Amino acid sequence: MVRKLIKYDFTSYMRLLLPVQLILLGIAALNRFVQLFEDGSTVYNIVFYSSIVLYVISIIVALVLTMVVGIVRFYQGMYSGEGYLSHTLPVTPTQHILSKLIVTILYYLGTFLAIFLSFMIVTLGEMNIELFKSAGFMFGRLMSYTHGHAVLYVIELVLLIVTSLVCGMLCYYFCISVGQLAQKRKILLAFGVYFGLYIISQILGTILVVVFSLMGHDVYTGMYMWIANHSIAFYHIVFGIGIAIQLIMSVVYFLLIRYIMSKKLNLA
């Protein structure tokens, strides 16, 4: 049943997002086609820069729509009229949440892949080759400087991006889940919860900045010296802390969503 649920969600997402990704690739191909007629004229510059602007807008639209579709599909599948059918299926709340989350993250990765492919199309030719050479040279220098730790940095960065996506989507799911507890204006409450979480995060960030600013000169000097002497370990610690925070917040959001879906479901 879970496989069927994932397949159904995947198909629903594909109907909405695949055309957007194809349009993105098409605009990238159009931009590359325009570059074939480069002559430095005013007309060419207008057309070229217009295609660049259109390409950037298409990237933004693809990313935003991926997020919006993930949020809307969760709301429709769990708390709208479709929710009556979803919650009668022999599927647990945990499986419902994981199904929606897995498909959303996969489509996020698909959107990133489409953006990467579109960039390869735009820079097709000598520029593409030079970019790969530059990237290879910089990575080689980084490997030499970090004594081989660059590969671990890349892995940690990918994990941080994925866990951030998971945490972000679960945050949206949590806000929607809290919003459906209201008898009226459910969407408004969901926005209110999200805004409240944002305010709390800003307050906590401000407190950390104030605490850090109150530290003495000796503390700053000691931290700077430690980072200078342990720069390789420092970046591992930064990535590790970031991943841990995202995972902890993801688990908290997940448990709260599951509790609401299990004990406080309100489809009225």
PDB file of C-alpha atoms in Angstrom:
ATOM      1  CA  MET A   1       0.000   0.000   0.000  1.00  0.00           C
ATOM      2  CA  VAL A   2       2.822   2.392   0.830  1.00  0.00           C
ATOM      3  CA  ARG A   3       4.403   1.760  -2.569  1.00  0.00           C
ATOM      4  CA  LYS A   4       1.083   2.513  -4.245  1.00  0.00           C
ATOM      5  CA  LEU A   5       0.790   5.693  -2.191  1.00  0.00           C
ATOM      6  CA  ILE A   6       4.266   6.838  -3.225  1.00  0.00           C
ATOM      7  CA  LYS A   7       3.530   5.930  -6.852  1.00  0.00           C
ATOM      8  CA  TYR A   8       0.279   7.926  -6.751  1.00  0.00           C
ATOM      9  CA  ASP A   9       2.002  10.964  -5.219  1.00  0.00           C
ATOM     10  CA  PHE A  10       4.904  10.678  -7.657  1.00  0.00           C
ATOM     11  CA  THR A  11       2.506  10.632 -10.619  1.00  0.00           C
ATOM     12  CA  SER A  12       0.589  13.641  -9.248  1.00  0.00           C
ATOM     13  CA  TYR A  13       3.808  15.601  -8.834  1.00  0.00           C
ATOM     14  CA  MET A  14       5.000  14.622 -12.315  1.00  0.00           C
ATOM     15  CA  ARG A  15       1.895  16.039 -13.987  1.00  0.00           C
ATOM     16  CA  LEU A  16       2.516  19.366 -12.254  1.00  0.00           C
ATOM     17  CA  LEU A  17       6.302  19.693 -12.149  1.00  0.00           C
ATOM     18  CA  LEU A  18       7.642  17.822 -15.181  1.00  0.00           C
ATOM     19  CA  PRO A  19       6.320  20.485 -17.621  1.00  0.00           C
ATOM     20  CA  VAL A  20       8.016  23.184 -15.538  1.00  0.00           C
ATOM     21  CA  GLN A  21      11.353  21.373 -15.696  1.00  0.00           C
ATOM     22  CA  LEU A  22      10.984  20.798 -19.444  1.00  0.00           C
ATOM     23  CA  ILE A  23      10.223  24.501 -19.941  1.00  0.00           C
ATOM     24  CA  LEU A  24      13.363  25.352 -17.948  1.00  0.00           C
ATOM     25  CA  LEU A  25      15.466  23.147 -20.223  1.00  0.00           C
ATOM     26  CA  GLY A  26      13.743  24.643 -23.266  1.00  0.00           C
ATOM     27  CA  ILE A  27      14.554  28.200 -22.169  1.00  0.00           C
ATOM     28  CA  ALA A  28      18.174  27.155 -21.568  1.00  0.00           C
ATOM     29  CA  ALA A  29      18.308  25.722 -25.113  1.00  0.00           C
ATOM     30  CA  LEU A  30      16.818  28.967 -26.437  1.00  0.00           C
ATOM     31  CA  ASN A  31      19.515  30.966 -24.651  1.00  0.00           C
ATOM     32  CA  ARG A  32      22.228  28.756 -26.127  1.00  0.00           C
ATOM     33  CA  PHE A  33      20.645  29.115 -29.579  1.00  0.00           C
ATOM     34  CA  VAL A  34      20.723  32.907 -29.241  1.00  0.00           C
ATOM     35  CA  GLN A  35      24.441  32.746 -28.401  1.00  0.00           C
ATOM     36  CA  LEU A  36      25.128  31.193 -31.815  1.00  0.00           C
ATOM     37  CA  PHE A  37      24.345  34.546 -33.441  1.00  0.00           C
ATOM     38  CA  GLU A  38      26.661  36.617 -31.260  1.00  0.00           C
ATOM     39  CA  ASP A  39      27.834  39.692 -33.147  1.00  0.00           C
ATOM     40  CA  GLY A  40      28.001  42.366 -30.455  1.00  0.00           C
ATOM     41  CA  SER A  41      25.162  44.377 -31.945  1.00  0.00           C
ATOM     42  CA  THR A  42      22.570  46.207 -29.879  1.00  0.00           C
ATOM     43  CA  VAL A  43      19.793  43.914 -31.070  1.00  0.00           C
ATOM     44  CA  TYR A  44      21.793  40.836 -30.117  1.00  0.00           C
ATOM     45  CA  ASN A  45      22.582  42.231 -26.659  1.00  0.00           C
ATOM     46  CA  ILE A  46      18.908  42.993 -26.015  1.00  0.00           C
ATOM     47  CA  VAL A  47      17.807  39.515 -27.084  1.00  0.00           C
ATOM     48  CA  PHE A  48      20.669  37.803 -25.222  1.00  0.00           C
ATOM     49  CA  TYR A  49      20.164  39.595 -21.911  1.00  0.00           C
ATOM     50  CA  SER A  50      16.402  39.139 -22.201  1.00  0.00           C
ATOM     51  CA  SER A  51      16.938  35.388 -22.575  1.00  0.00           C
ATOM     52  CA  ILE A  52      19.255  35.422 -19.538  1.00  0.00           C
ATOM     53  CA  VAL A  53      16.604  37.191 -17.447  1.00  0.00           C
ATOM     54  CA  LEU A  54      13.994  34.698 -18.663  1.00  0.00           C
ATOM     55  CA  TYR A  55      16.340  31.827 -17.770  1.00  0.00           C
ATOM     56  CA  VAL A  56      16.914  33.132 -14.221  1.00  0.00           C
ATOM     57  CA  ILE A  57      13.169  33.663 -13.739  1.00  0.00           C
ATOM     58  CA  SER A  58      12.494  30.101 -14.907  1.00  0.00           C
ATOM     59  CA  ILE A  59      14.951  28.751 -12.297  1.00  0.00           C
ATOM     60  CA  ILE A  60      13.231  30.720  -9.540  1.00  0.00           C
ATOM     61  CA  VAL A  61       9.792  29.586 -10.728  1.00  0.00           C
ATOM     62  CA  ALA A  62      10.918  25.936 -10.832  1.00  0.00           C
ATOM     63  CA  LEU A  63      12.235  26.076  -7.250  1.00  0.00           C
ATOM     64  CA  VAL A  64       9.208  27.940  -5.893  1.00  0.00           C
ATOM     65  CA  LEU A  65       6.703  25.663  -7.641  1.00  0.00           C
ATOM     66  CA  THR A  66       8.466  22.563  -6.318  1.00  0.00           C
ATOM     67  CA  MET A  67       8.021  23.883  -2.787  1.00  0.00           C
ATOM     68  CA  VAL A  68       4.434  25.075  -3.360  1.00  0.00           C
ATOM     69  CA  VAL A  69       3.337  21.801  -4.961  1.00  0.00           C
ATOM     70  CA  GLY A  70       4.834  19.863  -2.039  1.00  0.00           C
ATOM     71  CA  ILE A  71       2.879  21.982   0.454  1.00  0.00           C
ATOM     72  CA  VAL A  72      -0.380  21.924  -1.504  1.00  0.00           C
ATOM     73  CA  ARG A  73      -0.242  18.169  -2.127  1.00  0.00           C
ATOM     74  CA  PHE A  74       0.250  17.522   1.594  1.00  0.00           C
ATOM     75  CA  TYR A  75      -2.688  19.756   2.496  1.00  0.00           C
ATOM     76  CA  GLN A  76      -4.961  18.292  -0.170  1.00  0.00           C
ATOM     77  CA  GLY A  77      -4.026  14.708   0.607  1.00  0.00           C
ATOM     78  CA  MET A  78      -4.283  14.990   4.390  1.00  0.00           C
ATOM     79  CA  TYR A  79      -6.708  17.739   5.367  1.00  0.00           C
ATOM     80  CA  SER A  80      -8.991  18.613   2.434  1.00  0.00           C
ATOM     81  CA  GLY A  81     -11.834  16.564   0.971  1.00  0.00           C
ATOM     82  CA  GLU A  82      -9.258  14.121  -0.353  1.00  0.00           C
ATOM     83  CA  GLY A  83      -8.178  13.579   3.258  1.00  0.00           C
ATOM     84  CA  TYR A  84     -11.377  11.647   4.008  1.00  0.00           C
ATOM     85  CA  LEU A  85     -10.264   8.991   1.533  1.00  0.00           C
ATOM     86  CA  SER A  86      -6.588   9.106   2.527  1.00  0.00           C
ATOM     87  CA  HIS A  87      -7.283   8.451   6.200  1.00  0.00           C
ATOM     88  CA  THR A  88      -9.551   5.480   5.457  1.00  0.00           C
ATOM     89  CA  LEU A  89      -6.724   3.646   3.711  1.00  0.00           C
ATOM     90  CA  PRO A  90      -4.801   0.961   5.639  1.00  0.00           C
ATOM     91  CA  VAL A  91      -1.862   3.343   5.995  1.00  0.00           C
ATOM     92  CA  THR A  92      -0.475   4.789   9.228  1.00  0.00           C
ATOM     93  CA  PRO A  93       0.119   8.543   9.733  1.00  0.00           C
ATOM     94  CA  THR A  94       3.864   7.811   9.701  1.00  0.00           C
ATOM     95  CA  GLN A  95       3.566   6.234   6.263  1.00  0.00           C
ATOM     96  CA  HIS A  96       1.440   9.118   4.987  1.00  0.00           C
ATOM     97  CA  ILE A  97       4.011  11.684   6.131  1.00  0.00           C
ATOM     98  CA  LEU A  98       6.979   9.720   4.792  1.00  0.00           C
ATOM     99  CA  SER A  99       5.280   9.166   1.440  1.00  0.00           C
ATOM    100  CA  LYS A 100       4.626  12.866   0.910  1.00  0.00           C
ATOM    101  CA  LEU A 101       8.073  13.820   2.216  1.00  0.00           C
ATOM    102  CA  ILE A 102      10.015  11.292   0.122  1.00  0.00           C
ATOM    103  CA  VAL A 103       8.285  12.283  -3.108  1.00  0.00           C
ATOM    104  CA  THR A 104       8.763  16.005  -2.404  1.00  0.00           C
ATOM    105  CA  ILE A 105      12.480  15.591  -1.685  1.00  0.00           C
ATOM    106  CA  LEU A 106      12.918  13.466  -4.823  1.00  0.00           C
ATOM    107  CA  TYR A 107      11.313  16.183  -6.916  1.00  0.00           C
ATOM    108  CA  TYR A 108      13.464  18.816  -5.244  1.00  0.00           C
ATOM    109  CA  LEU A 109      16.514  16.797  -6.278  1.00  0.00           C
ATOM    110  CA  GLY A 110      14.985  16.438  -9.749  1.00  0.00           C
ATOM    111  CA  THR A 111      14.597  20.213  -9.956  1.00  0.00           C
ATOM    112  CA  PHE A 112      18.237  20.701  -8.908  1.00  0.00           C
ATOM    113  CA  LEU A 113      19.253  18.204 -11.606  1.00  0.00           C
ATOM    114  CA  ALA A 114      17.169  20.083 -14.206  1.00  0.00           C
ATOM    115  CA  ILE A 115      18.843  23.358 -13.165  1.00  0.00           C
ATOM    116  CA  PHE A 116      22.289  21.752 -13.463  1.00  0.00           C
ATOM    117  CA  LEU A 117      21.469  20.323 -16.910  1.00  0.00           C
ATOM    118  CA  SER A 118      20.077  23.682 -18.022  1.00  0.00           C
ATOM    119  CA  PHE A 119      23.305  25.367 -16.924  1.00  0.00           C
ATOM    120  CA  MET A 120      25.288  22.817 -18.925  1.00  0.00           C
ATOM    121  CA  ILE A 121      23.144  23.648 -21.963  1.00  0.00           C
ATOM    122  CA  VAL A 122      23.623  27.409 -21.534  1.00  0.00           C
ATOM    123  CA  THR A 123      27.409  27.040 -21.228  1.00  0.00           C
ATOM    124  CA  LEU A 124      27.696  24.312 -23.881  1.00  0.00           C
ATOM    125  CA  GLY A 125      30.963  24.473 -25.798  1.00  0.00           C
ATOM    126  CA  GLU A 126      34.353  25.908 -24.860  1.00  0.00           C
ATOM    127  CA  MET A 127      32.925  27.699 -21.813  1.00  0.00           C
ATOM    128  CA  ASN A 128      31.621  24.374 -20.506  1.00  0.00           C
ATOM    129  CA  ILE A 129      35.038  22.761 -20.890  1.00  0.00           C
ATOM    130  CA  GLU A 130      36.768  25.675 -19.173  1.00  0.00           C
ATOM    131  CA  LEU A 131      34.302  25.561 -16.264  1.00  0.00           C
ATOM    132  CA  PHE A 132      34.988  21.861 -15.733  1.00  0.00           C
ATOM    133  CA  LYS A 133      38.733  22.481 -15.898  1.00  0.00           C
ATOM    134  CA  SER A 134      38.468  25.311 -13.371  1.00  0.00           C
ATOM    135  CA  ALA A 135      36.280  23.241 -11.063  1.00  0.00           C
ATOM    136  CA  GLY A 136      38.698  20.313 -11.285  1.00  0.00           C
ATOM    137  CA  PHE A 137      41.684  22.566 -10.576  1.00  0.00           C
ATOM    138  CA  MET A 138      39.988  24.213  -7.580  1.00  0.00           C
ATOM    139  CA  PHE A 139      38.891  20.852  -6.173  1.00  0.00           C
ATOM    140  CA  GLY A 140      42.432  19.521  -6.568  1.00  0.00           C
ATOM    141  CA  ARG A 141      43.811  22.520  -4.662  1.00  0.00           C
ATOM    142  CA  LEU A 142      41.184  22.028  -1.977  1.00  0.00           C
ATOM    143  CA  MET A 143      42.085  18.332  -1.689  1.00  0.00           C
ATOM    144  CA  SER A 144      45.724  19.260  -1.285  1.00  0.00           C
ATOM    145  CA  TYR A 145      45.004  21.972   1.291  1.00  0.00           C
ATOM    146  CA  THR A 146      42.654  19.792   3.359  1.00  0.00           C
ATOM    147  CA  HIS A 147      44.765  16.622   3.028  1.00  0.00           C
ATOM    148  CA  GLY A 148      41.958  14.716   1.326  1.00  0.00           C
ATOM    149  CA  HIS A 149      39.124  15.990   3.514  1.00  0.00           C
ATOM    150  CA  ALA A 150      37.475  17.814   0.593  1.00  0.00           C
ATOM    151  CA  VAL A 151      35.495  14.683  -0.325  1.00  0.00           C
ATOM    152  CA  LEU A 152      34.094  14.543   3.200  1.00  0.00           C
ATOM    153  CA  TYR A 153      33.226  18.242   3.008  1.00  0.00           C
ATOM    154  CA  VAL A 154      31.235  17.615  -0.184  1.00  0.00           C
ATOM    155  CA  ILE A 155      29.402  14.683   1.411  1.00  0.00           C
ATOM    156  CA  GLU A 156      28.647  16.743   4.511  1.00  0.00           C
ATOM    157  CA  LEU A 157      27.423  19.651   2.377  1.00  0.00           C
ATOM    158  CA  VAL A 158      25.066  17.361   0.467  1.00  0.00           C
ATOM    159  CA  LEU A 159      23.771  15.904   3.737  1.00  0.00           C
ATOM    160  CA  LEU A 160      23.249  19.412   5.097  1.00  0.00           C
ATOM    161  CA  ILE A 161      21.273  20.426   1.996  1.00  0.00           C
ATOM    162  CA  VAL A 162      19.097  17.293   2.123  1.00  0.00           C
ATOM    163  CA  THR A 163      18.428  17.554   5.860  1.00  0.00           C
ATOM    164  CA  SER A 164      17.625  21.247   5.425  1.00  0.00           C
ATOM    165  CA  LEU A 165      15.087  20.384   2.713  1.00  0.00           C
ATOM    166  CA  VAL A 166      13.556  17.696   4.927  1.00  0.00           C
ATOM    167  CA  CYS A 167      13.383  20.017   7.937  1.00  0.00           C
ATOM    168  CA  GLY A 168      11.924  22.834   5.846  1.00  0.00           C
ATOM    169  CA  MET A 169       9.152  20.676   4.374  1.00  0.00           C
ATOM    170  CA  LEU A 170       8.316  19.142   7.760  1.00  0.00           C
ATOM    171  CA  CYS A 171       8.070  22.672   9.168  1.00  0.00           C
ATOM    172  CA  TYR A 172       5.484  23.508   6.479  1.00  0.00           C
ATOM    173  CA  TYR A 173       3.650  20.239   7.194  1.00  0.00           C
ATOM    174  CA  PHE A 174       3.614  21.081  10.907  1.00  0.00           C
ATOM    175  CA  CYS A 175       2.158  24.549  10.304  1.00  0.00           C
ATOM    176  CA  ILE A 176      -0.558  23.085   8.072  1.00  0.00           C
ATOM    177  CA  SER A 177      -1.306  20.391  10.656  1.00  0.00           C
ATOM    178  CA  VAL A 178      -1.668  22.938  13.460  1.00  0.00           C
ATOM    179  CA  GLY A 179      -3.801  25.116  11.194  1.00  0.00           C
ATOM    180  CA  GLN A 180      -6.319  22.353  10.585  1.00  0.00           C
ATOM    181  CA  LEU A 181      -7.055  22.219  14.335  1.00  0.00           C
ATOM    182  CA  ALA A 182      -9.046  25.444  13.962  1.00  0.00           C
ATOM    183  CA  GLN A 183     -12.740  25.308  13.171  1.00  0.00           C
ATOM    184  CA  LYS A 184     -12.460  28.260  10.794  1.00  0.00           C
ATOM    185  CA  ARG A 185      -9.685  30.050   8.902  1.00  0.00           C
ATOM    186  CA  LYS A 186      -7.371  27.043   8.974  1.00  0.00           C
ATOM    187  CA  ILE A 187      -5.020  28.479   6.347  1.00  0.00           C
ATOM    188  CA  LEU A 188      -4.761  31.759   8.265  1.00  0.00           C
ATOM    189  CA  LEU A 189      -3.773  29.891  11.439  1.00  0.00           C
ATOM    190  CA  ALA A 190      -1.170  27.897   9.480  1.00  0.00           C
ATOM    191  CA  PHE A 191       0.384  31.160   8.243  1.00  0.00           C
ATOM    192  CA  GLY A 192       0.257  32.507  11.804  1.00  0.00           C
ATOM    193  CA  VAL A 193       2.102  29.459  13.151  1.00  0.00           C
ATOM    194  CA  TYR A 194       4.774  29.778  10.479  1.00  0.00           C
ATOM    195  CA  PHE A 195       5.197  33.483  11.231  1.00  0.00           C
ATOM    196  CA  GLY A 196       5.413  32.676  14.964  1.00  0.00           C
ATOM    197  CA  LEU A 197       8.143  30.089  14.340  1.00  0.00           C
ATOM    198  CA  TYR A 198      10.017  32.626  12.249  1.00  0.00           C
ATOM    199  CA  ILE A 199       9.825  35.225  15.039  1.00  0.00           C
ATOM    200  CA  ILE A 200      11.049  32.675  17.601  1.00  0.00           C
ATOM    201  CA  SER A 201      14.010  31.713  15.393  1.00  0.00           C
ATOM    202  CA  GLN A 202      14.930  35.386  14.975  1.00  0.00           C
ATOM    203  CA  ILE A 203      14.745  35.964  18.740  1.00  0.00           C
ATOM    204  CA  LEU A 204      16.947  32.943  19.430  1.00  0.00           C
ATOM    205  CA  GLY A 205      19.411  34.096  16.768  1.00  0.00           C
ATOM    206  CA  THR A 206      19.526  37.571  18.294  1.00  0.00           C
ATOM    207  CA  ILE A 207      20.151  36.118  21.759  1.00  0.00           C
ATOM    208  CA  LEU A 208      23.053  34.059  20.419  1.00  0.00           C
ATOM    209  CA  VAL A 209      24.548  37.131  18.740  1.00  0.00           C
ATOM    210  CA  VAL A 210      24.228  39.156  21.959  1.00  0.00           C
ATOM    211  CA  VAL A 211      25.790  36.385  24.061  1.00  0.00           C
ATOM    212  CA  PHE A 212      28.625  36.045  21.557  1.00  0.00           C
ATOM    213  CA  SER A 213      29.199  39.809  21.506  1.00  0.00           C
ATOM    214  CA  LEU A 214      29.458  39.884  25.319  1.00  0.00           C
ATOM    215  CA  MET A 215      32.324  37.432  25.354  1.00  0.00           C
ATOM    216  CA  GLY A 216      35.650  38.905  26.364  1.00  0.00           C
ATOM    217  CA  HIS A 217      38.628  39.631  24.135  1.00  0.00           C
ATOM    218  CA  ASP A 218      40.485  36.614  25.537  1.00  0.00           C
ATOM    219  CA  VAL A 219      37.643  34.312  24.462  1.00  0.00           C
ATOM    220  CA  TYR A 220      37.698  35.735  20.921  1.00  0.00           C
ATOM    221  CA  THR A 221      41.458  35.350  20.741  1.00  0.00           C
ATOM    222  CA  GLY A 222      41.298  31.778  22.029  1.00  0.00           C
ATOM    223  CA  MET A 223      38.589  30.835  19.520  1.00  0.00           C
ATOM    224  CA  TYR A 224      40.497  32.433  16.641  1.00  0.00           C
ATOM    225  CA  MET A 225      43.698  30.625  17.551  1.00  0.00           C
ATOM    226  CA  TRP A 226      41.919  27.289  17.891  1.00  0.00           C
ATOM    227  CA  ILE A 227      40.213  27.692  14.490  1.00  0.00           C
ATOM    228  CA  ALA A 228      43.517  28.724  12.889  1.00  0.00           C
ATOM    229  CA  ASN A 229      45.251  25.629  14.298  1.00  0.00           C
ATOM    230  CA  HIS A 230      42.360  23.214  13.632  1.00  0.00           C
ATOM    231  CA  SER A 231      40.789  24.642  10.463  1.00  0.00           C
ATOM    232  CA  ILE A 232      40.116  21.216   8.924  1.00  0.00           C
ATOM    233  CA  ALA A 233      38.327  19.923  12.023  1.00  0.00           C
ATOM    234  CA  PHE A 234      36.481  23.231  12.427  1.00  0.00           C
ATOM    235  CA  TYR A 235      34.589  22.845   9.130  1.00  0.00           C
ATOM    236  CA  HIS A 236      33.671  19.252  10.003  1.00  0.00           C
ATOM    237  CA  ILE A 237      32.265  20.522  13.308  1.00  0.00           C
ATOM    238  CA  VAL A 238      30.299  23.300  11.588  1.00  0.00           C
ATOM    239  CA  PHE A 239      28.774  20.895   9.066  1.00  0.00           C
ATOM    240  CA  GLY A 240      28.110  18.328  11.801  1.00  0.00           C
ATOM    241  CA  ILE A 241      26.344  20.837  14.046  1.00  0.00           C
ATOM    242  CA  GLY A 242      24.238  22.067  11.118  1.00  0.00           C
ATOM    243  CA  ILE A 243      23.207  18.524  10.159  1.00  0.00           C
ATOM    244  CA  ALA A 244      22.457  17.610  13.803  1.00  0.00           C
ATOM    245  CA  ILE A 245      20.253  20.687  14.293  1.00  0.00           C
ATOM    246  CA  GLN A 246      18.291  19.950  11.104  1.00  0.00           C
ATOM    247  CA  LEU A 247      17.836  16.303  12.115  1.00  0.00           C
ATOM    248  CA  ILE A 248      16.686  17.154  15.634  1.00  0.00           C
ATOM    249  CA  MET A 249      14.194  19.737  14.370  1.00  0.00           C
ATOM    250  CA  SER A 250      12.982  17.266  11.717  1.00  0.00           C
ATOM    251  CA  VAL A 251      12.298  14.604  14.353  1.00  0.00           C
ATOM    252  CA  VAL A 252      10.439  17.119  16.539  1.00  0.00           C
ATOM    253  CA  TYR A 253       8.276  18.305  13.639  1.00  0.00           C
ATOM    254  CA  PHE A 254       7.652  14.728  12.511  1.00  0.00           C
ATOM    255  CA  LEU A 255       6.504  13.561  15.961  1.00  0.00           C
ATOM    256  CA  LEU A 256       4.213  16.564  16.378  1.00  0.00           C
ATOM    257  CA  ILE A 257       2.655  16.056  12.940  1.00  0.00           C
ATOM    258  CA  ARG A 258       2.118  12.357  13.621  1.00  0.00           C
ATOM    259  CA  TYR A 259       0.504  13.160  16.982  1.00  0.00           C
ATOM    260  CA  ILE A 260      -1.884  15.654  15.400  1.00  0.00           C
ATOM    261  CA  MET A 261      -2.810  13.257  12.596  1.00  0.00           C
ATOM    262  CA  SER A 262      -3.290  10.391  15.052  1.00  0.00           C
ATOM    263  CA  LYS A 263      -5.037  12.154  17.949  1.00  0.00           C
ATOM    264  CA  LYS A 264      -6.274  15.556  16.798  1.00  0.00           C
ATOM    265  CA  LEU A 265      -7.405  15.033  13.217  1.00  0.00           C
ATOM    266  CA  ASN A 266     -10.052  17.584  12.259  1.00  0.00           C
ATOM    267  CA  LEU A 267     -11.446  17.382   8.728  1.00  0.00           C
ATOM    268  CA  ALA A 268     -14.598  19.373   9.497  1.00  0.00           C
TER     269      ALA A 268
END
